[in-house]
């Protein structure tokens, strides 16, 4: 199991690095980001999040790259699953914008799984040969 997880994380990291600015590569970067968030993969998170990241949670809390990665790695933010229910991807040169709806299952402080449905907009920049998310804004939807 552990070897399989290592292979999966290596493949995801390769996919994040082996990109050209296109709709397909941006979609892959977005879906790969969801996977590294769930896996708590520090290398994948460092790779897909831009140094100037501004991450606005649906609660209004704001994070930068360092605080967001720390929240995932310490378990403050624990993602059980993240699935795109809707995803519209647009590329304008080396800037990409994703909008859509994600279904997230979080693990709360008591260890209970809590589903959340979010409408989001995020912005990526193609820099260093890969897409990196520079901004995220989400709003909770009522199921």
Coordinates of N, CA, C and O in Angstrom, one line a residue:
X1 N 0.8 -1.2 0.0 CA 0.0 0.0 0.0 C 0.9 1.3 0.0 O 0.6 2.2 -0.7
X2 N 1.9 1.3 0.9 CA 2.8 2.4 1.0 C 3.5 2.7 -0.4 O 3.6 3.8 -0.8
X3 N 4.0 1.6 -1.0 CA 4.7 1.8 -2.3 C 3.7 2.3 -3.3 O 4.1 3.1 -4.2
X4 N 2.5 1.9 -3.3 CA 1.5 2.4 -4.3 C 1.2 3.9 -4.1 O 1.1 4.6 -5.0
X5 N 1.1 4.3 -2.8 CA 0.9 5.7 -2.5 C 2.1 6.5 -3.0 O 1.9 7.6 -3.6
X6 N 3.3 6.0 -2.8 CA 4.5 6.8 -3.2 C 4.5 6.9 -4.7 O 4.8 8.0 -5.3
X7 N 4.2 5.8 -5.4 CA 4.1 5.9 -6.9 C 3.0 6.9 -7.4 O 3.3 7.6 -8.3
X8 N 1.9 6.9 -6.7 CA 0.8 7.8 -7.1 C 1.3 9.3 -6.9 O 1.1 10.1 -7.7
X9 N 1.9 9.6 -5.7 CA 2.4 10.9 -5.4 C 3.5 11.3 -6.4 O 3.5 12.5 -6.9
X10 N 4.4 10.4 -6.8 CA 5.4 10.7 -7.8 C 4.8 11.0 -9.1 O 5.2 12.0 -9.8
X11 N 3.7 10.3 -9.5 CA 3.1 10.5 -10.8 C 2.4 11.9 -10.8 O 2.4 12.6 -11.7
X12 N 1.7 12.2 -9.7 CA 1.0 13.5 -9.6 C 2.0 14.6 -9.6 O 1.8 15.6 -10.3
X13 N 3.1 14.5 -8.9 CA 4.1 15.5 -9.0 C 4.7 15.7 -10.4 O 4.9 16.8 -10.9
X14 N 4.9 14.6 -11.1 CA 5.4 14.6 -12.5 C 4.4 15.3 -13.4 O 4.7 16.2 -14.2
X15 N 3.1 15.0 -13.2 CA 2.0 15.7 -14.0 C 2.0 17.2 -13.7 O 1.8 18.0 -14.6
X16 N 2.2 17.6 -12.5 CA 2.2 19.0 -12.2 C 3.4 19.7 -12.8 O 3.3 20.8 -13.3
X17 N 4.6 19.0 -12.9 CA 5.8 19.7 -13.4 C 5.8 19.6 -15.0 O 6.3 20.5 -15.6
X18 N 5.3 18.6 -15.6 CA 5.3 18.4 -17.0 C 4.1 19.0 -17.7 O 3.2 18.3 -18.2
X19 N 4.2 20.3 -17.8 CA 3.0 21.0 -18.4 C 3.4 22.1 -19.4 O 4.5 22.6 -19.4
X20 N 2.4 22.4 -20.2 CA 2.4 23.6 -21.1 C 1.2 24.3 -20.8 O 0.2 23.7 -20.4
X21 N 1.1 25.7 -21.0 CA -0.1 26.4 -20.7 C -1.2 26.1 -21.7 O -1.3 26.6 -22.8
X22 N -2.1 25.2 -21.2 CA -3.3 24.8 -22.0 C -4.4 24.5 -21.1 O -4.3 24.4 -19.9
X23 N -5.6 24.4 -21.7 CA -6.8 24.1 -20.9 C -6.6 22.7 -20.2 O -6.9 22.5 -19.0
X24 N -6.1 21.8 -21.0 CA -5.9 20.4 -20.5 C -4.9 20.4 -19.3 O -5.1 19.7 -18.3
X25 N -3.8 21.1 -19.4 CA -2.8 21.1 -18.4 C -3.3 21.8 -17.1 O -3.0 21.5 -16.0
X26 N -4.1 22.9 -17.3 CA -4.6 23.6 -16.2 C -5.7 22.7 -15.5 O -5.7 22.7 -14.2
X27 N -6.5 22.0 -16.2 CA -7.5 21.1 -15.6 C -6.7 20.0 -14.8 O -7.1 19.7 -13.7
X28 N -5.7 19.5 -15.4 CA -4.9 18.5 -14.7 C -4.2 19.1 -13.4 O -4.2 18.4 -12.4
X29 N -3.7 20.3 -13.5 CA -3.1 20.9 -12.3 C -4.2 21.1 -11.2 O -3.9 20.8 -10.0
X30 N -5.4 21.5 -11.6 CA -6.4 21.7 -10.6 C -6.8 20.4 -9.9 O -6.9 20.3 -8.7
X31 N -7.1 19.4 -10.7 CA -7.5 18.1 -10.2 C -6.3 17.5 -9.4 O -6.5 16.8 -8.3
X32 N -5.1 17.7 -9.8 CA -3.9 17.2 -9.1 C -3.8 17.9 -7.7 O -3.4 17.3 -6.7
X33 N -4.1 19.2 -7.7 CA -4.1 20.0 -6.5 C -5.0 19.4 -5.5 O -4.7 19.2 -4.3
X34 N -6.2 19.0 -5.9 CA -7.2 18.4 -5.0 C -6.6 17.1 -4.4 O -6.7 16.8 -3.2
X35 N -5.9 16.3 -5.2 CA -5.3 15.1 -4.8 C -4.2 15.3 -3.8 O -4.1 14.6 -2.8
X36 N -3.3 16.2 -4.0 CA -2.2 16.5 -3.0 C -2.7 17.1 -1.7 O -2.1 16.9 -0.7
X37 N -3.9 17.8 -1.8 CA -4.5 18.3 -0.6 C -5.0 17.2 0.3 O -4.7 17.1 1.5
X38 N -5.7 16.2 -0.3 CA -6.2 15.1 0.4 C -5.1 14.2 0.9 O -5.1 13.8 2.1
X39 N -4.0 14.0 0.1 CA -2.9 13.2 0.5 C -1.9 13.9 1.5 O -1.0 13.2 2.0
X40 N -2.1 15.2 1.8 CA -1.2 16.0 2.6 C 0.2 15.9 2.1 O 1.1 15.7 2.9
X41 N 0.4 16.0 0.8 CA 1.7 15.9 0.2 C 2.4 17.2 0.2 O 2.1 18.1 -0.6
X42 N 3.4 17.4 1.0 CA 4.1 18.7 1.1 C 4.8 19.1 -0.2 O 4.8 20.3 -0.6
X43 N 5.4 18.1 -0.9 CA 6.1 18.4 -2.2 C 5.1 18.9 -3.2 O 5.3 19.9 -3.9
X44 N 4.0 18.2 -3.3 CA 2.9 18.5 -4.3 C 2.3 19.9 -4.0 O 2.1 20.7 -4.9
X45 N 2.1 20.2 -2.7 CA 1.5 21.5 -2.3 C 2.5 22.6 -2.6 O 2.1 23.6 -3.2
X46 N 3.8 22.4 -2.3 CA 4.8 23.4 -2.6 C 4.8 23.7 -4.1 O 5.0 24.9 -4.5
X47 N 4.6 22.7 -4.9 CA 4.7 22.8 -6.3 C 3.6 23.5 -7.0 O 3.7 24.3 -7.9
X48 N 2.4 23.2 -6.5 CA 1.1 23.7 -7.2 C 0.6 25.1 -6.6 O -0.2 25.7 -7.2
X49 N 1.2 25.5 -5.4 CA 0.7 26.7 -4.8 C 1.8 27.8 -5.1 O 3.0 27.6 -4.8
X50 N 1.4 28.9 -5.6 CA 2.3 30.0 -5.9 C 2.8 30.7 -4.6 O 2.1 30.8 -3.6
X51 N 4.0 31.3 -4.6 CA 4.6 32.0 -3.5 C 3.7 33.1 -3.0 O 3.7 33.5 -1.8
X52 N 2.9 33.7 -3.9 CA 2.1 34.9 -3.6 C 0.6 34.5 -3.3 O -0.3 35.3 -3.4
X53 N 0.4 33.2 -3.0 CA -1.0 32.7 -2.8 C -1.8 33.5 -1.8 O -1.3 33.9 -0.7
X54 N -3.0 33.8 -2.2 CA -4.0 34.4 -1.3 C -5.2 33.4 -1.4 O -5.8 33.3 -2.4
X55 N -5.5 32.8 -0.2 CA -6.5 31.7 -0.2 C -7.6 32.2 0.8 O -7.4 32.3 2.0
X56 N -8.8 32.5 0.2 CA -9.9 32.9 1.0 C -10.9 31.7 1.2 O -11.5 31.3 0.2
X57 N -11.0 31.2 2.4 CA -11.9 30.1 2.7 C -13.3 30.6 2.6 O -13.6 31.8 2.7
X58 N -14.2 29.7 2.5 CA -15.7 30.1 2.5 C -16.1 30.7 3.8 O -17.2 31.3 3.9
X59 N -15.3 30.5 4.9 CA -15.7 31.1 6.2 C -15.2 32.6 6.3 O -15.5 33.2 7.3
X60 N -14.4 33.0 5.3 CA -13.9 34.4 5.3 C -12.4 34.4 5.8 O -11.8 35.4 5.7
X61 N -11.9 33.3 6.3 CA -10.5 33.2 6.8 C -9.6 33.3 5.6 O -9.9 32.7 4.6
X62 N -8.5 34.0 5.8 CA -7.5 34.2 4.7 C -6.2 33.5 5.1 O -5.8 33.5 6.2
X63 N -5.6 32.9 4.1 CA -4.3 32.2 4.3 C -3.4 32.7 3.2 O -3.8 33.0 2.1
X64 N -2.1 32.6 3.5 CA -1.1 32.7 2.4 C -0.5 31.3 2.2 O -1.0 30.3 2.8
X65 N 0.5 31.2 1.3 CA 1.0 29.8 1.0 C 1.5 29.1 2.3 O 1.1 27.9 2.5
X66 N 2.3 29.7 3.1 CA 2.9 29.1 4.2 C 1.8 28.6 5.2 O 1.8 27.5 5.7
X67 N 0.9 29.5 5.5 CA -0.2 29.2 6.5 C -1.1 28.2 6.0 O -1.6 27.3 6.8
X68 N -1.4 28.2 4.7 CA -2.3 27.2 4.1 C -1.7 25.8 4.1 O -2.3 24.8 4.6
X69 N -0.5 25.7 3.7 CA 0.2 24.4 3.7 C 0.3 23.9 5.2 O 0.0 22.7 5.4
X70 N 0.7 24.8 6.1 CA 0.8 24.4 7.5 C -0.6 23.9 8.0 O -0.6 22.9 8.8
X71 N -1.7 24.5 7.6 CA -3.0 24.0 8.1 C -3.3 22.6 7.6 O -4.0 21.9 8.3
X72 N -2.9 22.3 6.4 CA -3.1 20.9 5.9 C -2.2 19.9 6.6 O -2.6 18.9 7.0
X73 N -0.9 20.3 6.7 CA 0.1 19.3 7.2 C -0.1 19.1 8.7 O 0.2 18.0 9.2
X74 N -0.6 20.1 9.4 CA -0.8 19.9 10.9 C -2.2 19.3 11.2 O -2.5 18.9 12.3
X75 N -3.1 19.2 10.2 CA -4.4 18.6 10.4 C -5.4 19.6 10.8 O -6.6 19.2 11.0
X76 N -5.1 20.9 10.8 CA -6.1 21.9 11.1 C -7.2 21.9 10.0 O -8.4 22.0 10.3
X77 N -6.7 21.7 8.8 CA -7.6 21.5 7.6 C -7.4 20.0 7.1 O -6.3 19.8 6.6
X78 N -8.4 19.2 7.4 CA -8.2 17.8 6.9 C -9.3 17.5 5.9 O -10.5 17.5 6.2
X79 N -8.8 17.2 4.7 CA -9.7 16.9 3.6 C -9.7 15.4 3.4 O -8.7 14.7 3.1
X80 N -10.9 14.8 3.5 CA -11.1 13.4 3.2 C -11.2 13.1 1.7 O -10.7 12.2 1.2
X81 N -12.0 14.0 1.1 CA -12.1 13.9 -0.4 C -12.5 15.3 -0.9 O -13.1 16.1 -0.2
X82 N -12.1 15.5 -2.2 CA -12.5 16.7 -2.9 C -12.8 16.3 -4.3 O -11.9 15.7 -5.0
X83 N -14.0 16.5 -4.8 CA -14.5 16.1 -6.1 C -15.1 17.3 -6.8 O -15.9 18.0 -6.3
X84 N -14.7 17.5 -8.1 CA -15.2 18.6 -8.9 C -16.6 18.1 -9.4 O -16.6 17.2 -10.2
X85 N -17.6 18.8 -9.0 CA -19.0 18.5 -9.6 C -19.1 19.3 -10.9 O -19.9 18.9 -11.8
X86 N -18.5 20.5 -10.9 CA -18.5 21.4 -12.1 C -17.1 22.0 -12.2 O -16.6 22.4 -11.2
X87 N -16.6 22.1 -13.4 CA -15.3 22.8 -13.6 C -15.3 23.4 -15.0 O -15.4 22.7 -16.0
X88 N -15.1 24.7 -15.0 CA -15.0 25.5 -16.3 C -13.6 26.1 -16.2 O -13.3 26.8 -15.3
X89 N -12.8 25.8 -17.2 CA -11.4 26.2 -17.2 C -11.1 27.1 -18.4 O -11.6 26.8 -19.5
X90 N -10.5 28.2 -18.2 CA -10.2 29.2 -19.2 C -8.7 29.6 -19.1 O -8.2 29.7 -18.0
X91 N -8.0 29.7 -20.3 CA -6.6 30.1 -20.3 C -6.5 31.4 -21.1 O -7.0 31.4 -22.2
X92 N -5.8 32.3 -20.6 CA -5.5 33.6 -21.2 C -4.0 33.8 -21.2 O -3.4 34.4 -20.2
X93 N -3.3 33.2 -22.2 CA -1.8 33.3 -22.1 C -1.3 32.4 -21.0 O -1.5 31.2 -21.0
X94 N -0.6 33.1 -20.0 CA 0.0 32.3 -18.9 C -0.8 32.5 -17.6 O -0.3 32.3 -16.5
X95 N -2.1 32.9 -17.8 CA -3.0 33.1 -16.7 C -4.2 32.1 -16.9 O -4.7 32.1 -18.0
X96 N -4.6 31.4 -15.9 CA -5.7 30.5 -16.0 C -6.7 30.8 -14.9 O -6.4 31.1 -13.8
X97 N -8.0 30.6 -15.3 CA -9.1 30.9 -14.3 C -10.0 29.6 -14.3 O -10.4 29.2 -15.4
X98 N -10.2 29.1 -13.2 CA -11.1 28.0 -13.0 C -12.3 28.5 -12.2 O -12.2 29.2 -11.2
X99 N -13.5 28.1 -12.6 CA -14.7 28.3 -11.8 C -15.5 27.0 -11.7 O -15.4 26.1 -12.6
X100 N -16.2 26.8 -10.7 CA -17.0 25.6 -10.6 C -17.6 25.3 -9.2 O -17.7 26.2 -8.4
X101 N -17.9 24.1 -9.0 CA -18.5 23.6 -7.8 C -17.7 22.4 -7.3 O -17.4 21.5 -8.2
X102 N -17.3 22.3 -6.1 CA -16.6 21.2 -5.5 C -17.4 20.6 -4.3 O -18.0 21.4 -3.6
X103 N -17.4 19.3 -4.3 CA -17.9 18.6 -3.1 C -16.8 18.1 -2.3 O -15.9 17.4 -2.7
X104 N -16.7 18.7 -1.0 CA -15.6 18.4 -0.1 C -16.1 17.6 1.1 O -17.2 18.0 1.6
X105 N -15.3 16.7 1.5 CA -15.6 16.1 2.8 C -14.4 16.4 3.7 O -13.3 16.0 3.4
X106 N -14.7 17.1 4.8 CA -13.7 17.5 5.8 C -13.8 16.6 7.0 O -14.9 16.1 7.2
X107 N -12.7 16.6 7.8 CA -12.8 15.9 9.1 C -12.7 17.0 10.1 O -11.8 17.8 10.1
X108 N -13.8 17.1 10.9 CA -13.8 18.1 11.9 C -13.0 17.8 13.2 O -12.4 16.7 13.2
X109 N -12.9 18.7 14.1 CA -12.0 18.5 15.3 C -12.4 17.2 16.1 O -11.6 16.6 16.8
X110 N -13.7 16.8 16.0 CA -14.2 15.6 16.8 C -14.0 14.4 16.0 O -14.4 13.3 16.4
X111 N -13.4 14.5 14.8 CA -13.1 13.3 13.9 C -14.3 12.9 13.1 O -14.3 11.8 12.5
X112 N -15.3 13.8 13.0 CA -16.5 13.4 12.2 C -16.4 14.0 10.8 O -15.9 15.2 10.6
X113 N -16.8 13.2 9.8 CA -16.7 13.7 8.4 C -17.9 14.7 8.2 O -19.0 14.4 8.5
X114 N -17.6 15.8 7.6 CA -18.6 16.8 7.3 C -18.5 17.2 5.8 O -17.5 17.7 5.4
X115 N -19.6 17.0 5.1 CA -19.6 17.4 3.7 C -19.9 18.9 3.5 O -20.6 19.5 4.3
X116 N -19.2 19.4 2.5 CA -19.4 20.9 2.2 C -19.4 21.0 0.7 O -18.6 20.3 0.0
X117 N -20.3 21.8 0.2 CA -20.4 22.1 -1.2 C -20.1 23.5 -1.4 O -20.7 24.4 -0.8
X118 N -19.1 23.8 -2.3 CA -18.6 25.1 -2.5 C -18.6 25.5 -4.0 O -18.3 24.7 -4.9
X119 N -19.0 26.8 -4.2 CA -18.8 27.4 -5.5 C -17.5 28.2 -5.4 O -17.3 28.9 -4.4
X120 N -16.6 28.1 -6.4 CA -15.3 28.7 -6.3 C -14.9 29.3 -7.6 O -15.3 29.1 -8.7
X121 N -13.9 30.2 -7.4 CA -13.1 30.8 -8.5 C -11.7 30.8 -8.0 O -11.4 31.1 -6.9
X122 N -10.8 30.3 -8.9 CA -9.4 30.3 -8.6 C -8.6 30.8 -9.8 O -9.1 30.7 -10.9
X123 N -7.4 31.3 -9.5 CA -6.6 31.8 -10.6 C -5.2 31.2 -10.5 O -4.7 31.0 -9.4
X124 N -4.7 30.7 -11.6 CA -3.4 30.1 -11.7 C -2.6 30.9 -12.6 O -3.1 31.6 -13.5
X125 N -1.2 30.9 -12.4 CA -0.3 31.5 -13.3 C 0.6 30.4 -13.8 O 1.0 29.4 -13.0
X126 N 1.1 30.4 -15.0 CA 2.0 29.5 -15.6 C 3.4 30.1 -15.4 O 3.8 31.0 -16.1
X127 N 4.1 29.5 -14.5 CA 5.4 30.1 -14.1 C 6.4 28.9 -13.7 O 5.9 27.9 -13.1
X128 N 7.6 29.0 -14.1 CA 8.5 27.9 -13.8 C 8.2 26.6 -14.4 O 8.5 25.5 -13.9
X129 N 7.5 26.7 -15.6 CA 7.2 25.5 -16.3 C 6.0 24.7 -15.8 O 5.8 23.6 -16.2
X130 N 5.2 25.3 -14.9 CA 4.0 24.6 -14.4 C 3.0 25.6 -13.9 O 3.3 26.8 -13.7
X131 N 1.7 25.2 -13.8 CA 0.6 26.0 -13.3 C 0.8 26.0 -11.8 O 1.0 25.0 -11.1
X132 N 0.6 27.2 -11.2 CA 0.6 27.4 -9.8 C -0.6 28.3 -9.4 O -0.8 29.3 -10.0
X133 N -1.3 27.8 -8.4 CA -2.5 28.6 -8.0 C -2.1 29.8 -7.1 O -1.3 29.7 -6.2
X134 N -2.6 31.0 -7.5 CA -2.2 32.2 -6.9 C -3.4 32.8 -6.1 O -3.1 33.6 -5.2
X135 N -4.6 32.4 -6.4 CA -5.8 32.9 -5.7 C -6.9 31.9 -5.6 O -7.1 31.2 -6.6
X136 N -7.6 31.8 -4.5 CA -8.8 31.0 -4.3 C -9.8 31.8 -3.5 O -9.5 32.4 -2.6
X137 N -11.1 31.7 -4.0 CA -12.2 32.3 -3.3 C -13.4 31.3 -3.4 O -13.7 30.9 -4.5
X138 N -14.0 31.0 -2.3 CA -15.1 30.1 -2.3 C -16.3 30.6 -1.5 O -16.1 31.3 -0.5
X139 N -17.5 30.1 -1.8 CA -18.7 30.4 -1.1 C -19.4 29.1 -0.9 O -19.6 28.3 -1.8
X140 N -19.9 28.9 0.4 CA -20.7 27.7 0.7 C -22.0 27.7 0.0 O -22.7 28.7 -0.1
X141 N -22.4 26.6 -0.5 CA -23.7 26.4 -1.1 C -24.6 25.6 -0.2 O -24.1 24.7 0.5
X142 N -25.9 25.9 -0.2 CA -26.8 25.1 0.6 C -27.2 23.9 -0.2 O -27.6 24.0 -1.4
X143 N -27.0 22.7 0.4 CA -27.3 21.5 -0.4 C -28.7 21.3 -0.8 O -29.7 21.4 -0.4

